[in-house]
Amino acid sequence: MDTSGLQKGATYPEIKARVLEQTGLKVSSLYISQVKQKCGLEVRENHHKAKSKNVKQPPCPKEKEDAIVEALKHFQMI
């Protein structure tokens, strides 16, 4: 089985746990997804999509973004 195409890294729960352990901050999957997109990482389609097309998503606060970036670096995803 060829696993060369699989993305290495951590799951969202692992990232959340790392951020909580290191900073005491709780981060949502939405914030992790936003940061991953900013870093150019692949983000899969969410199966819990809103029915309305004009849904506003709150932007990730800078403090939490920095913590998520550090967790992504820890897991060697960026």
mmCIF file of N, CA and C in Angstrom:
data_model
loop_
_atom_site.group_PDB
_atom_site.id
_atom_site.type_symbol
_atom_site.label_atom_id
_atom_site.label_comp_id
_atom_site.label_asym_id
_atom_site.label_seq_id
_atom_site.Cartn_x
_atom_site.Cartn_y
_atom_site.Cartn_z
ATOM 1 N N MET A 1 0.849 -1.189 0.000
ATOM 2 C CA MET A 1 0.000 0.000 0.000
ATOM 3 C C MET A 1 0.889 1.246 0.000
ATOM 4 N N ASP A 2 0.661 2.111 -0.942
ATOM 5 C CA ASP A 2 1.450 3.340 -1.055
ATOM 6 C C ASP A 2 0.835 4.420 -0.180
ATOM 7 N N THR A 3 1.582 4.912 0.795
ATOM 8 C CA THR A 3 1.079 5.959 1.686
ATOM 9 C C THR A 3 1.744 7.301 1.423
ATOM 10 N N SER A 4 2.427 7.439 0.301
ATOM 11 C CA SER A 4 3.152 8.673 0.010
ATOM 12 C C SER A 4 2.221 9.859 -0.193
ATOM 13 N N GLY A 5 0.979 9.602 -0.593
ATOM 14 C CA GLY A 5 0.046 10.704 -0.830
ATOM 15 C C GLY A 5 -0.703 11.155 0.404
ATOM 16 N N LEU A 6 -0.551 10.443 1.509
ATOM 17 C CA LEU A 6 -1.256 10.814 2.722
ATOM 18 C C LEU A 6 -0.571 11.983 3.401
ATOM 19 N N GLN A 7 -1.388 12.886 3.923
ATOM 20 C CA GLN A 7 -0.841 14.056 4.614
ATOM 21 C C GLN A 7 -0.419 13.654 6.017
ATOM 22 N N LYS A 8 0.771 14.008 6.375
ATOM 23 C CA LYS A 8 1.249 13.745 7.719
ATOM 24 C C LYS A 8 0.745 14.854 8.616
ATOM 25 N N GLY A 9 0.614 14.540 9.877
ATOM 26 C CA GLY A 9 0.208 15.575 10.804
ATOM 27 C C GLY A 9 -0.709 15.052 11.871
ATOM 28 N N ALA A 10 -1.388 15.966 12.501
ATOM 29 C CA ALA A 10 -2.232 15.652 13.642
ATOM 30 C C ALA A 10 -3.703 15.828 13.290
ATOM 31 N N THR A 11 -4.537 15.185 14.074
ATOM 32 C CA THR A 11 -5.980 15.348 13.931
ATOM 33 C C THR A 11 -6.408 16.622 14.659
ATOM 34 N N TYR A 12 -7.612 17.072 14.382
ATOM 35 C CA TYR A 12 -8.113 18.266 15.059
ATOM 36 C C TYR A 12 -8.125 18.073 16.584
ATOM 37 N N PRO A 13 -8.594 16.919 17.105
ATOM 38 C CA PRO A 13 -8.543 16.742 18.568
ATOM 39 C C PRO A 13 -7.122 16.794 19.128
ATOM 40 N N GLU A 14 -6.149 16.292 18.378
ATOM 41 C CA GLU A 14 -4.758 16.356 18.842
ATOM 42 C C GLU A 14 -4.261 17.798 18.868
ATOM 43 N N ILE A 15 -4.636 18.581 17.865
ATOM 44 C CA ILE A 15 -4.247 19.997 17.823
ATOM 45 C C ILE A 15 -4.901 20.744 18.974
ATOM 46 N N LYS A 16 -6.196 20.489 19.196
ATOM 47 C CA LYS A 16 -6.908 21.143 20.299
ATOM 48 C C LYS A 16 -6.242 20.820 21.639
ATOM 49 N N ALA A 17 -5.885 19.548 21.836
ATOM 50 C CA ALA A 17 -5.260 19.131 23.093
ATOM 51 C C ALA A 17 -3.898 19.797 23.276
ATOM 52 N N ARG A 18 -3.124 19.899 22.200
ATOM 53 C CA ARG A 18 -1.802 20.528 22.273
ATOM 54 C C ARG A 18 -1.929 22.010 22.644
ATOM 55 N N VAL A 19 -2.864 22.709 22.004
ATOM 56 C CA VAL A 19 -3.058 24.133 22.292
ATOM 57 C C VAL A 19 -3.507 24.319 23.742
ATOM 58 N N LEU A 20 -4.441 23.488 24.197
ATOM 59 C CA LEU A 20 -4.936 23.595 25.567
ATOM 60 C C LEU A 20 -3.812 23.334 26.567
ATOM 61 N N GLU A 21 -3.004 22.316 26.293
ATOM 62 C CA GLU A 21 -1.891 21.958 27.180
ATOM 63 C C GLU A 21 -0.841 23.062 27.241
ATOM 64 N N GLN A 22 -0.507 23.647 26.099
ATOM 65 C CA GLN A 22 0.565 24.630 26.032
ATOM 66 C C GLN A 22 0.145 26.032 26.461
ATOM 67 N N THR A 23 -1.111 26.406 26.165
ATOM 68 C CA THR A 23 -1.522 27.788 26.406
ATOM 69 C C THR A 23 -2.720 27.937 27.338
ATOM 70 N N GLY A 24 -3.454 26.856 27.542
ATOM 71 C CA GLY A 24 -4.670 26.949 28.351
ATOM 72 C C GLY A 24 -5.859 27.463 27.562
ATOM 73 N N LEU A 25 -5.665 27.683 26.248
ATOM 74 C CA LEU A 25 -6.742 28.194 25.400
ATOM 75 C C LEU A 25 -7.508 27.044 24.760
ATOM 76 N N LYS A 26 -8.822 27.194 24.699
ATOM 77 C CA LYS A 26 -9.635 26.231 23.973
ATOM 78 C C LYS A 26 -9.883 26.807 22.583
ATOM 79 N N VAL A 27 -9.627 25.995 21.563
ATOM 80 C CA VAL A 27 -9.837 26.438 20.185
ATOM 81 C C VAL A 27 -10.855 25.534 19.511
ATOM 82 N N SER A 28 -11.581 26.102 18.582
ATOM 83 C CA SER A 28 -12.608 25.346 17.868
ATOM 84 C C SER A 28 -12.035 24.773 16.575
ATOM 85 N N SER A 29 -12.744 23.810 16.037
ATOM 86 C CA SER A 29 -12.361 23.235 14.748
ATOM 87 C C SER A 29 -12.418 24.302 13.657
ATOM 88 N N LEU A 30 -13.348 25.235 13.772
ATOM 89 C CA LEU A 30 -13.459 26.328 12.806
ATOM 90 C C LEU A 30 -12.168 27.138 12.789
ATOM 91 N N TYR A 31 -11.639 27.473 13.956
ATOM 92 C CA TYR A 31 -10.412 28.263 14.026
ATOM 93 C C TYR A 31 -9.228 27.483 13.459
ATOM 94 N N ILE A 32 -9.156 26.192 13.763
ATOM 95 C CA ILE A 32 -8.077 25.367 13.224
ATOM 96 C C ILE A 32 -8.162 25.340 11.705
ATOM 97 N N SER A 33 -9.360 25.184 11.187
ATOM 98 C CA SER A 33 -9.570 25.164 9.738
ATOM 99 C C SER A 33 -9.141 26.482 9.104
ATOM 100 N N GLN A 34 -9.499 27.603 9.724
ATOM 101 C CA GLN A 34 -9.132 28.914 9.187
ATOM 102 C C GLN A 34 -7.615 29.075 9.136
ATOM 103 N N VAL A 35 -6.929 28.648 10.191
ATOM 104 C CA VAL A 35 -5.472 28.785 10.249
ATOM 105 C C VAL A 35 -4.820 27.860 9.226
ATOM 106 N N LYS A 36 -5.340 26.641 9.094
ATOM 107 C CA LYS A 36 -4.784 25.710 8.111
ATOM 108 C C LYS A 36 -4.922 26.279 6.699
ATOM 109 N N GLN A 37 -6.060 26.905 6.402
ATOM 110 C CA GLN A 37 -6.256 27.514 5.087
ATOM 111 C C GLN A 37 -5.275 28.643 4.860
ATOM 112 N N LYS A 38 -5.033 29.476 5.884
ATOM 113 C CA LYS A 38 -4.064 30.566 5.774
ATOM 114 C C LYS A 38 -2.662 30.047 5.489
ATOM 115 N N CYS A 39 -2.357 28.869 6.045
ATOM 116 C CA CYS A 39 -1.031 28.277 5.867
ATOM 117 C C CYS A 39 -0.932 27.457 4.587
ATOM 118 N N GLY A 40 -2.018 27.370 3.843
ATOM 119 C CA GLY A 40 -2.002 26.634 2.585
ATOM 120 C C GLY A 40 -2.132 25.131 2.747
ATOM 121 N N LEU A 41 -2.611 24.687 3.899
ATOM 122 C CA LEU A 41 -2.799 23.255 4.132
ATOM 123 C C LEU A 41 -4.180 22.825 3.647
ATOM 124 N N GLU A 42 -4.290 21.561 3.281
ATOM 125 C CA GLU A 42 -5.552 21.018 2.784
ATOM 126 C C GLU A 42 -6.566 20.941 3.919
ATOM 127 N N VAL A 43 -7.771 21.395 3.622
ATOM 128 C CA VAL A 43 -8.875 21.326 4.575
ATOM 129 C C VAL A 43 -10.011 20.617 3.864
ATOM 130 N N ARG A 44 -10.496 19.562 4.465
ATOM 131 C CA ARG A 44 -11.587 18.816 3.852
ATOM 132 C C ARG A 44 -12.907 19.546 4.028
ATOM 133 N N GLU A 45 -13.878 19.180 3.195
ATOM 134 C CA GLU A 45 -15.196 19.813 3.268
ATOM 135 C C GLU A 45 -15.895 19.392 4.556
ATOM 136 N N ASN A 46 -16.523 20.354 5.200
ATOM 137 C CA ASN A 46 -17.240 20.119 6.441
ATOM 138 C C ASN A 46 -18.595 19.494 6.132
ATOM 139 N N HIS A 47 -18.931 18.414 6.802
ATOM 140 C CA HIS A 47 -20.223 17.785 6.554
ATOM 141 C C HIS A 47 -21.345 18.399 7.385
ATOM 142 N N HIS A 48 -21.026 19.389 8.217
ATOM 143 C CA HIS A 48 -22.029 20.104 9.004
ATOM 144 C C HIS A 48 -22.202 21.514 8.452
ATOM 145 N N LYS A 49 -22.387 21.608 7.153
ATOM 146 C CA LYS A 49 -22.499 22.920 6.521
ATOM 147 C C LYS A 49 -23.811 23.594 6.896
ATOM 148 N N ALA A 50 -23.753 24.915 6.979
ATOM 149 C CA ALA A 50 -24.959 25.696 7.235
ATOM 150 C C ALA A 50 -25.846 25.661 5.996
ATOM 151 N N LYS A 51 -27.133 25.717 6.229
ATOM 152 C CA LYS A 51 -28.074 25.679 5.110
ATOM 153 C C LYS A 51 -28.111 27.005 4.361
ATOM 154 N N SER A 52 -27.880 28.100 5.066
ATOM 155 C CA SER A 52 -27.860 29.417 4.460
ATOM 156 C C SER A 52 -26.495 29.693 3.842
ATOM 157 N N LYS A 53 -26.489 30.401 2.729
ATOM 158 C CA LYS A 53 -25.223 30.720 2.063
ATOM 159 C C LYS A 53 -24.535 31.943 2.662
ATOM 160 N N ASN A 54 -25.267 32.790 3.350
ATOM 161 C CA ASN A 54 -24.723 34.041 3.873
ATOM 162 C C ASN A 54 -24.409 33.946 5.366
ATOM 163 N N VAL A 55 -23.796 32.868 5.777
ATOM 164 C CA VAL A 55 -23.467 32.676 7.185
ATOM 165 C C VAL A 55 -22.123 33.331 7.469
ATOM 166 N N LYS A 56 -22.101 34.175 8.500
ATOM 167 C CA LYS A 56 -20.851 34.826 8.888
ATOM 168 C C LYS A 56 -20.109 33.916 9.864
ATOM 169 N N GLN A 57 -18.829 33.727 9.607
ATOM 170 C CA GLN A 57 -17.992 32.950 10.504
ATOM 171 C C GLN A 57 -17.096 33.915 11.261
ATOM 172 N N PRO A 58 -17.042 33.776 12.589
ATOM 173 C CA PRO A 58 -16.180 34.671 13.351
ATOM 174 C C PRO A 58 -14.718 34.388 13.029
ATOM 175 N N PRO A 59 -13.920 35.432 12.822
ATOM 176 C CA PRO A 59 -12.499 35.221 12.537
ATOM 177 C C PRO A 59 -11.765 34.729 13.784
ATOM 178 N N CYS A 60 -10.725 33.981 13.568
ATOM 179 C CA CYS A 60 -9.919 33.454 14.663
ATOM 180 C C CYS A 60 -9.147 34.605 15.321
ATOM 181 N N PRO A 61 -9.266 34.752 16.649
ATOM 182 C CA PRO A 61 -8.492 35.791 17.346
ATOM 183 C C PRO A 61 -6.993 35.542 17.191
ATOM 184 N N LYS A 62 -6.217 36.613 17.146
ATOM 185 C CA LYS A 62 -4.768 36.547 16.925
ATOM 186 C C LYS A 62 -4.077 35.630 17.938
ATOM 187 N N GLU A 63 -4.457 35.725 19.198
ATOM 188 C CA GLU A 63 -3.843 34.912 20.245
ATOM 189 C C GLU A 63 -4.037 33.413 19.973
ATOM 190 N N LYS A 64 -5.243 33.044 19.552
ATOM 191 C CA LYS A 64 -5.529 31.642 19.270
ATOM 192 C C LYS A 64 -4.875 31.213 17.954
ATOM 193 N N GLU A 65 -4.830 32.114 16.987
ATOM 194 C CA GLU A 65 -4.164 31.805 15.723
ATOM 195 C C GLU A 65 -2.691 31.480 15.964
ATOM 196 N N ASP A 66 -2.031 32.289 16.778
ATOM 197 C CA ASP A 66 -0.620 32.055 17.089
ATOM 198 C C ASP A 66 -0.422 30.710 17.779
ATOM 199 N N ALA A 67 -1.329 30.358 18.691
ATOM 200 C CA ALA A 67 -1.233 29.086 19.408
ATOM 201 C C ALA A 67 -1.430 27.904 18.457
ATOM 202 N N ILE A 68 -2.362 28.031 17.513
ATOM 203 C CA ILE A 68 -2.612 26.962 16.546
ATOM 204 C C ILE A 68 -1.419 26.810 15.619
ATOM 205 N N VAL A 69 -0.837 27.923 15.184
ATOM 206 C CA VAL A 69 0.345 27.865 14.323
ATOM 207 C C VAL A 69 1.472 27.130 15.048
ATOM 208 N N GLU A 70 1.668 27.414 16.312
ATOM 209 C CA GLU A 70 2.710 26.728 17.082
ATOM 210 C C GLU A 70 2.426 25.223 17.166
ATOM 211 N N ALA A 71 1.162 24.864 17.332
ATOM 212 C CA ALA A 71 0.804 23.442 17.379
ATOM 213 C C ALA A 71 1.047 22.780 16.027
ATOM 214 N N LEU A 72 0.740 23.471 14.941
ATOM 215 C CA LEU A 72 0.986 22.925 13.604
ATOM 216 C C LEU A 72 2.485 22.725 13.371
ATOM 217 N N LYS A 73 3.282 23.655 13.876
ATOM 218 C CA LYS A 73 4.732 23.508 13.775
ATOM 219 C C LYS A 73 5.211 22.327 14.604
ATOM 220 N N HIS A 74 4.638 22.172 15.795
ATOM 221 C CA HIS A 74 5.009 21.057 16.661
ATOM 222 C C HIS A 74 4.756 19.718 15.968
ATOM 223 N N PHE A 75 3.632 19.613 15.268
ATOM 224 C CA PHE A 75 3.283 18.377 14.566
ATOM 225 C C PHE A 75 3.907 18.314 13.164
ATOM 226 N N GLN A 76 4.787 19.251 12.869
ATOM 227 C CA GLN A 76 5.519 19.308 11.603
ATOM 228 C C GLN A 76 4.579 19.335 10.390
ATOM 229 N N MET A 77 3.506 20.090 10.534
ATOM 230 C CA MET A 77 2.569 20.251 9.432
ATOM 231 C C MET A 77 2.909 21.479 8.596
ATOM 232 N N ILE A 78 3.639 22.404 9.237
ATOM 233 C CA ILE A 78 4.129 23.598 8.518
ATOM 234 C C ILE A 78 5.584 23.818 8.893
#
